[in-house]
Amino acid sequence: MLAVVALLAASCGSAGKPVDPAPVGNAAWPQPAHVGGPDATAGGGSDTSCNPLASLVPASSSTTVPDSSTMSDIKKRGKLIAGVDQTTYLFGFRNPTSGNLEGFDIDMVNAVAKAIFGSADGHVQFRAIPSSQREEVLKKHQVDIVVRTYSITCARKKDVEFSSVYYVAGQKILVPKESKAQKLSDLSGKRVCATKKSTSLAKIATDAAKPVPVSVDNWSDCLVMLQQGQVDAVSTDDTILAGMAAQDSTLEVRGEPLTQENYGIGVPKDRPDLVRYVNAVLDQIRGNGVWQDSYRRWVEARLGPASPPAPQYQ
């Protein structure tokens, strides 16, 4: 019995030889889903076969809903279905406190809903979509409109229709503050992130400096990859980059605009009456202060003062 106790005491008091853990290779952050490469035709920015900014003239200055129209069908349904973003701070994002979608683009949706129903409250069904699905959901009539930092191009107008321009942005770069890069041409051979089927991705893929395009589903994926060092920069519209910089003080928007991005509200190709109606709504909010109030709330502090762009009509 004493021998057993002595043996136990000896075993408890001996530290023994430490065991090495299993060897581990270089640790790396997991990448977001569906990370891809270049697409030089993304967004169709090289197609100049039309005047992309010329939209259908409003049928009336009034936003009264005509009988037997697309708008009356929406009114009977009780909901305006809108394809939006929920990941782009300042333009289309989910407020973590309230759970509500907010931002400049969301205000544009609510303006259209208010015109149709008298109030947007309870009359909007938001559908969060990646940028790569904007044309698809319109062509399949899964939504009535798409308001998602949606640049108007001739290539896109072959598949969907657009309202008049409601916002003008410009493509720049977002980099860590310690980066020496001041513009896209400084990023030769560096990994630069943009979303799939975006005009931004096309610009990166065709730039003479030959940066390495990295494509993702959502702009929030680009932000995460930049923060984790998986890409060297993000390049897209200054509006989107401003939202990223607002969330991370270690990042900075740089460069002169590489492009002019004209945002329009996307509408199915076979709904011209809805295009004209949306244009009437946009004409109203340009003049009654609603556009300016939304801009001041969401954008002005980051990008400075601006006025609503003047519409062009066919």
Tab-separated table of C-alpha atoms in Angstrom:
chain	number	residue	atom	x	y	z
A	1	MET	CA	0.000	0.000	0.000
A	2	LEU	CA	2.829	2.376	0.896
A	3	ALA	CA	4.524	1.517	-2.382
A	4	VAL	CA	1.396	2.488	-4.326
A	5	VAL	CA	1.118	5.821	-2.489
A	6	ALA	CA	4.804	6.550	-3.135
A	7	LEU	CA	4.367	5.757	-6.819
A	8	LEU	CA	1.369	8.077	-7.102
A	9	ALA	CA	3.196	10.863	-5.302
A	10	ALA	CA	6.161	10.497	-7.598
A	11	SER	CA	3.988	10.631	-10.690
A	12	CYS	CA	2.150	13.715	-9.436
A	13	GLY	CA	5.323	15.533	-8.577
A	14	SER	CA	7.070	14.870	-11.883
A	15	ALA	CA	6.529	17.428	-14.614
A	16	GLY	CA	7.463	14.930	-17.279
A	17	LYS	CA	8.737	15.784	-20.767
A	18	PRO	CA	6.608	18.392	-22.558
A	19	VAL	CA	4.916	17.272	-25.751
A	20	ASP	CA	5.299	19.537	-28.813
A	21	PRO	CA	2.003	20.541	-30.414
A	22	ALA	CA	1.305	19.508	-33.995
A	23	PRO	CA	3.328	21.634	-36.432
A	24	VAL	CA	1.402	24.510	-38.049
A	25	GLY	CA	2.181	26.190	-41.350
A	26	ASN	CA	1.824	29.914	-41.971
A	27	ALA	CA	-1.500	31.100	-40.537
A	28	ALA	CA	-3.818	32.955	-42.909
A	29	TRP	CA	-7.218	34.593	-42.627
A	30	PRO	CA	-9.977	32.731	-44.471
A	31	GLN	CA	-11.107	34.496	-47.643
A	32	PRO	CA	-14.723	35.510	-48.281
A	33	ALA	CA	-16.770	33.157	-50.441
A	34	HIS	CA	-16.610	33.347	-54.247
A	35	VAL	CA	-13.374	35.308	-54.560
A	36	GLY	CA	-12.403	35.492	-58.230
A	37	GLY	CA	-10.212	37.257	-60.741
A	38	PRO	CA	-10.533	39.757	-63.584
A	39	ASP	CA	-13.416	40.402	-65.937
A	40	ALA	CA	-12.476	43.037	-68.498
A	41	THR	CA	-16.052	43.256	-69.780
A	42	ALA	CA	-17.588	43.856	-66.352
A	43	GLY	CA	-20.170	46.614	-66.322
A	44	GLY	CA	-19.855	47.258	-70.049
A	45	GLY	CA	-18.109	50.583	-69.545
A	46	SER	CA	-16.388	50.387	-72.965
A	47	ASP	CA	-19.681	50.293	-74.932
A	48	THR	CA	-20.391	53.751	-76.389
A	49	SER	CA	-23.268	52.768	-78.681
A	50	CYS	CA	-25.778	55.069	-76.964
A	51	ASN	CA	-26.166	58.137	-74.799
A	52	PRO	CA	-26.407	56.253	-71.505
A	53	LEU	CA	-27.640	59.269	-69.534
A	54	ALA	CA	-30.718	60.021	-71.666
A	55	SER	CA	-33.775	58.574	-69.951
A	56	LEU	CA	-37.497	58.655	-70.735
A	57	VAL	CA	-39.158	62.001	-70.124
A	58	PRO	CA	-41.739	62.000	-67.305
A	59	ALA	CA	-45.301	61.603	-68.551
A	60	SER	CA	-46.363	64.330	-66.120
A	61	SER	CA	-44.943	66.539	-63.412
A	62	SER	CA	-47.499	64.946	-61.107
A	63	THR	CA	-46.799	61.701	-59.245
A	64	THR	CA	-50.474	60.744	-59.096
A	65	VAL	CA	-50.761	57.027	-59.853
A	66	PRO	CA	-52.583	56.446	-63.179
A	67	ASP	CA	-55.122	53.652	-63.502
A	68	SER	CA	-54.066	50.491	-65.332
A	69	SER	CA	-50.369	51.245	-64.879
A	70	THR	CA	-47.384	49.410	-63.410
A	71	MET	CA	-47.627	51.789	-60.451
A	72	SER	CA	-51.300	50.932	-59.851
A	73	ASP	CA	-50.380	47.234	-59.836
A	74	ILE	CA	-47.678	47.955	-57.249
A	75	LYS	CA	-50.186	49.940	-55.201
A	76	LYS	CA	-52.703	47.076	-55.266
A	77	ARG	CA	-49.971	44.699	-54.104
A	78	GLY	CA	-49.272	47.018	-51.185
A	79	LYS	CA	-45.475	46.845	-51.525
A	80	LEU	CA	-42.780	48.335	-53.718
A	81	ILE	CA	-40.132	45.618	-54.129
A	82	ALA	CA	-36.654	47.134	-54.318
A	83	GLY	CA	-33.289	45.479	-54.906
A	84	VAL	CA	-30.735	47.196	-52.660
A	85	ASP	CA	-27.418	46.779	-50.907
A	86	GLN	CA	-27.139	46.118	-47.183
A	87	THR	CA	-23.344	46.218	-46.941
A	88	THR	CA	-22.340	49.682	-48.224
A	89	TYR	CA	-22.143	52.172	-45.378
A	90	LEU	CA	-23.723	55.574	-46.173
A	91	PHE	CA	-25.632	54.319	-49.232
A	92	GLY	CA	-27.295	51.006	-48.380
A	93	PHE	CA	-26.535	49.354	-45.035
A	94	ARG	CA	-28.277	47.700	-42.111
A	95	ASN	CA	-28.264	49.776	-38.937
A	96	PRO	CA	-26.886	47.405	-36.263
A	97	THR	CA	-28.984	49.035	-33.541
A	98	SER	CA	-32.390	49.208	-35.213
A	99	GLY	CA	-31.939	46.480	-37.819
A	100	ASN	CA	-33.368	48.859	-40.442
A	101	LEU	CA	-31.838	49.516	-43.858
A	102	GLU	CA	-30.538	53.063	-44.163
A	103	GLY	CA	-28.498	55.282	-46.467
A	104	PHE	CA	-28.753	57.593	-49.466
A	105	ASP	CA	-29.953	54.857	-51.842
A	106	ILE	CA	-32.533	53.709	-49.307
A	107	ASP	CA	-33.855	57.280	-49.145
A	108	MET	CA	-34.303	57.188	-52.943
A	109	VAL	CA	-36.372	53.992	-52.639
A	110	ASN	CA	-38.493	55.530	-49.895
A	111	ALA	CA	-39.126	58.612	-52.053
A	112	VAL	CA	-40.579	56.432	-54.831
A	113	ALA	CA	-42.672	54.442	-52.337
A	114	LYS	CA	-43.977	57.628	-50.716
A	115	ALA	CA	-45.079	58.955	-54.112
A	116	ILE	CA	-47.011	55.758	-54.860
A	117	PHE	CA	-48.537	55.081	-51.433
A	118	GLY	CA	-48.499	58.451	-49.680
A	119	SER	CA	-46.052	57.032	-47.131
A	120	ALA	CA	-43.124	54.640	-47.350
A	121	ASP	CA	-43.834	53.136	-43.939
A	122	GLY	CA	-44.783	49.483	-44.339
A	123	HIS	CA	-44.908	49.773	-48.122
A	124	VAL	CA	-41.382	48.730	-49.124
A	125	GLN	CA	-40.056	45.193	-49.422
A	126	PHE	CA	-36.274	45.421	-49.561
A	127	ARG	CA	-34.399	42.627	-51.246
A	128	ALA	CA	-30.639	42.605	-50.573
A	129	ILE	CA	-28.741	41.566	-53.707
A	130	PRO	CA	-25.061	41.427	-54.714
A	131	SER	CA	-24.012	43.795	-57.492
A	132	SER	CA	-23.599	40.858	-59.892
A	133	GLN	CA	-27.366	40.141	-59.760
A	134	ARG	CA	-28.725	43.598	-60.513
A	135	GLU	CA	-29.660	42.889	-64.129
A	136	GLU	CA	-30.864	39.373	-63.376
A	137	VAL	CA	-33.461	40.345	-60.749
A	138	LEU	CA	-34.847	43.052	-63.046
A	139	LYS	CA	-35.037	40.810	-66.107
A	140	LYS	CA	-36.836	38.142	-64.071
A	141	HIS	CA	-39.208	40.725	-62.545
A	142	GLN	CA	-38.176	39.670	-59.054
A	143	VAL	CA	-38.052	43.347	-58.079
A	144	ASP	CA	-39.722	46.525	-59.316
A	145	ILE	CA	-36.600	48.677	-59.106
A	146	VAL	CA	-32.913	48.369	-58.235
A	147	VAL	CA	-31.288	51.196	-56.298
A	148	ARG	CA	-27.772	49.999	-55.536
A	149	THR	CA	-24.990	52.437	-56.576
A	150	TYR	CA	-25.921	51.300	-60.088
A	151	SER	CA	-23.830	52.961	-62.825
A	152	ILE	CA	-25.662	53.543	-66.107
A	153	THR	CA	-23.905	52.069	-69.171
A	154	CYS	CA	-24.934	51.321	-72.743
A	155	ALA	CA	-24.244	47.612	-72.239
A	156	ARG	CA	-26.568	47.473	-69.257
A	157	LYS	CA	-29.252	49.447	-71.078
A	158	LYS	CA	-29.537	46.596	-73.572
A	159	ASP	CA	-30.995	44.469	-70.769
A	160	VAL	CA	-32.669	46.937	-68.385
A	161	GLU	CA	-33.898	50.518	-68.360
A	162	PHE	CA	-32.651	53.341	-66.155
A	163	SER	CA	-34.039	56.479	-64.612
A	164	SER	CA	-32.306	59.804	-65.072
A	165	VAL	CA	-29.060	60.205	-63.129
A	166	TYR	CA	-29.646	60.825	-59.424
A	167	TYR	CA	-25.996	60.826	-58.282
A	168	VAL	CA	-22.539	61.251	-59.868
A	169	ALA	CA	-19.544	59.455	-58.339
A	170	GLY	CA	-15.926	58.853	-59.396
A	171	GLN	CA	-13.645	55.825	-59.053
A	172	LYS	CA	-10.662	56.241	-56.682
A	173	ILE	CA	-8.574	53.925	-54.476
A	174	LEU	CA	-8.717	53.000	-50.793
A	175	VAL	CA	-5.459	51.980	-49.101
A	176	PRO	CA	-3.994	51.744	-45.588
A	177	LYS	CA	-2.620	55.115	-44.492
A	178	GLU	CA	0.931	53.732	-44.438
A	179	SER	CA	0.682	52.739	-48.120
A	180	LYS	CA	2.787	54.747	-50.566
A	181	ALA	CA	0.207	54.333	-53.339
A	182	GLN	CA	-1.566	57.542	-54.282
A	183	LYS	CA	-3.443	56.321	-57.364
A	184	LEU	CA	-4.306	53.143	-59.284
A	185	SER	CA	-1.210	53.426	-61.485
A	186	ASP	CA	0.944	53.082	-58.342
A	187	LEU	CA	-0.450	49.582	-57.765
A	188	SER	CA	1.298	47.708	-60.588
A	189	GLY	CA	1.370	43.999	-59.741
A	190	LYS	CA	-0.613	44.613	-56.527
A	191	ARG	CA	-3.918	42.948	-55.659
A	192	VAL	CA	-6.828	45.377	-56.014
A	193	CYS	CA	-10.372	44.429	-55.006
A	194	ALA	CA	-13.738	45.236	-56.637
A	195	THR	CA	-17.108	43.520	-56.943
A	196	LYS	CA	-18.054	41.179	-59.767
A	197	LYS	CA	-19.658	42.664	-62.895
A	198	SER	CA	-18.855	46.206	-61.729
A	199	THR	CA	-17.473	48.985	-63.900
A	200	SER	CA	-14.767	49.353	-61.226
A	201	LEU	CA	-13.533	45.807	-61.838
A	202	ALA	CA	-13.376	46.473	-65.586
A	203	LYS	CA	-11.216	49.555	-65.004
A	204	ILE	CA	-8.798	47.603	-62.782
A	205	ALA	CA	-8.604	44.719	-65.279
A	206	THR	CA	-7.774	46.999	-68.219
A	207	ASP	CA	-5.536	49.563	-66.521
A	208	ALA	CA	-2.126	50.046	-68.160
A	209	ALA	CA	-0.315	49.643	-64.821
A	210	LYS	CA	-1.570	46.032	-64.681
A	211	PRO	CA	-2.781	45.762	-61.100
A	212	VAL	CA	-4.070	42.285	-60.203
A	213	PRO	CA	-7.910	42.328	-60.071
A	214	VAL	CA	-9.608	40.454	-57.221
A	215	SER	CA	-13.382	40.088	-57.570
A	216	VAL	CA	-15.885	39.480	-54.759
A	217	ASP	CA	-19.655	39.471	-54.283
A	218	ASN	CA	-19.987	42.501	-51.987
A	219	TRP	CA	-17.995	45.615	-51.159
A	220	SER	CA	-17.875	44.573	-47.506
A	221	ASP	CA	-15.803	41.563	-48.659
A	222	CYS	CA	-13.259	43.979	-50.166
A	223	LEU	CA	-13.063	45.882	-46.899
A	224	VAL	CA	-12.441	42.711	-44.900
A	225	MET	CA	-9.752	41.526	-47.329
A	226	LEU	CA	-7.991	44.896	-47.175
A	227	GLN	CA	-8.075	44.891	-43.368
A	228	GLN	CA	-6.634	41.363	-43.321
A	229	GLY	CA	-3.885	42.150	-45.817
A	230	GLN	CA	-5.282	39.837	-48.504
A	231	VAL	CA	-5.416	42.712	-51.000
A	232	ASP	CA	-3.355	45.899	-51.241
A	233	ALA	CA	-6.186	48.249	-52.170
A	234	VAL	CA	-9.846	48.603	-53.050
A	235	SER	CA	-10.817	50.633	-56.100
A	236	THR	CA	-14.354	51.769	-56.785
A	237	ASP	CA	-16.643	54.791	-56.518
A	238	ASP	CA	-15.629	57.417	-53.964
A	239	THR	CA	-19.082	57.073	-52.379
A	240	ILE	CA	-18.481	53.430	-51.488
A	241	LEU	CA	-14.880	54.035	-50.430
A	242	ALA	CA	-15.961	56.915	-48.171
A	243	GLY	CA	-18.229	54.516	-46.299
A	244	MET	CA	-15.344	52.079	-45.798
A	245	ALA	CA	-13.017	54.819	-44.554
A	246	ALA	CA	-15.725	55.972	-42.147
A	247	GLN	CA	-15.706	52.501	-40.594
A	248	ASP	CA	-11.915	52.171	-40.327
A	249	SER	CA	-9.745	55.172	-39.462
A	250	THR	CA	-6.577	53.328	-40.592
A	251	LEU	CA	-7.740	53.537	-44.240
A	252	GLU	CA	-7.691	56.496	-46.618
A	253	VAL	CA	-9.339	57.396	-49.936
A	254	ARG	CA	-6.820	58.711	-52.474
A	255	GLY	CA	-6.411	59.830	-56.072
A	256	GLU	CA	-8.237	61.901	-58.644
A	257	PRO	CA	-11.393	60.325	-60.110
A	258	LEU	CA	-10.499	57.692	-62.716
A	259	THR	CA	-14.013	57.550	-64.133
A	260	GLN	CA	-17.377	59.257	-63.855
A	261	GLU	CA	-20.025	56.903	-62.478
A	262	ASN	CA	-23.598	58.034	-63.100
A	263	TYR	CA	-26.051	56.292	-60.792
A	264	GLY	CA	-29.529	55.517	-62.029
A	265	ILE	CA	-32.483	53.569	-60.696
A	266	GLY	CA	-32.776	50.296	-62.600
A	267	VAL	CA	-36.201	49.285	-63.965
A	268	PRO	CA	-37.287	46.268	-66.062
A	269	LYS	CA	-36.995	46.936	-69.781
A	270	ASP	CA	-40.716	46.374	-70.386
A	271	ARG	CA	-41.903	48.892	-67.746
A	272	PRO	CA	-41.467	52.286	-69.498
A	273	ASP	CA	-44.346	53.813	-67.519
A	274	LEU	CA	-42.490	53.054	-64.291
A	275	VAL	CA	-39.311	54.658	-65.687
A	276	ARG	CA	-41.253	57.839	-66.509
A	277	TYR	CA	-42.901	57.813	-63.085
A	278	VAL	CA	-39.590	57.363	-61.240
A	279	ASN	CA	-38.178	60.262	-63.272
A	280	ALA	CA	-41.099	62.444	-62.152
A	281	VAL	CA	-40.332	61.516	-58.535
A	282	LEU	CA	-36.642	62.349	-59.000
A	283	ASP	CA	-37.555	65.697	-60.592
A	284	GLN	CA	-39.651	66.507	-57.529
A	285	ILE	CA	-37.044	65.594	-54.930
A	286	ARG	CA	-34.349	67.542	-56.783
A	287	GLY	CA	-36.480	70.652	-56.329
A	288	ASN	CA	-38.153	70.222	-52.941
A	289	GLY	CA	-35.031	69.678	-50.818
A	290	VAL	CA	-35.443	65.941	-50.202
A	291	TRP	CA	-32.366	65.042	-52.283
A	292	GLN	CA	-30.276	67.721	-50.567
A	293	ASP	CA	-31.417	66.688	-47.077
A	294	SER	CA	-30.462	63.074	-47.756
A	295	TYR	CA	-27.089	64.072	-49.190
A	296	ARG	CA	-26.289	66.241	-46.164
A	297	ARG	CA	-27.233	63.453	-43.778
A	298	TRP	CA	-25.225	60.674	-45.387
A	299	VAL	CA	-22.545	61.983	-47.727
A	300	GLU	CA	-21.585	65.642	-47.331
A	301	ALA	CA	-19.346	65.202	-44.261
A	302	ARG	CA	-17.195	62.749	-46.234
A	303	LEU	CA	-17.246	64.098	-49.800
A	304	GLY	CA	-18.160	67.759	-49.420
A	305	PRO	CA	-21.095	69.822	-50.730
A	306	ALA	CA	-22.912	68.782	-53.906
A	307	SER	CA	-26.074	69.498	-55.867
A	308	PRO	CA	-28.405	67.024	-57.560
A	309	PRO	CA	-27.362	66.277	-61.161
A	310	ALA	CA	-29.556	67.772	-63.879
A	311	PRO	CA	-31.599	65.135	-65.756
A	312	GLN	CA	-31.188	64.328	-69.440
A	313	TYR	CA	-34.160	63.033	-71.415
A	314	GLN	CA	-34.555	61.374	-74.788
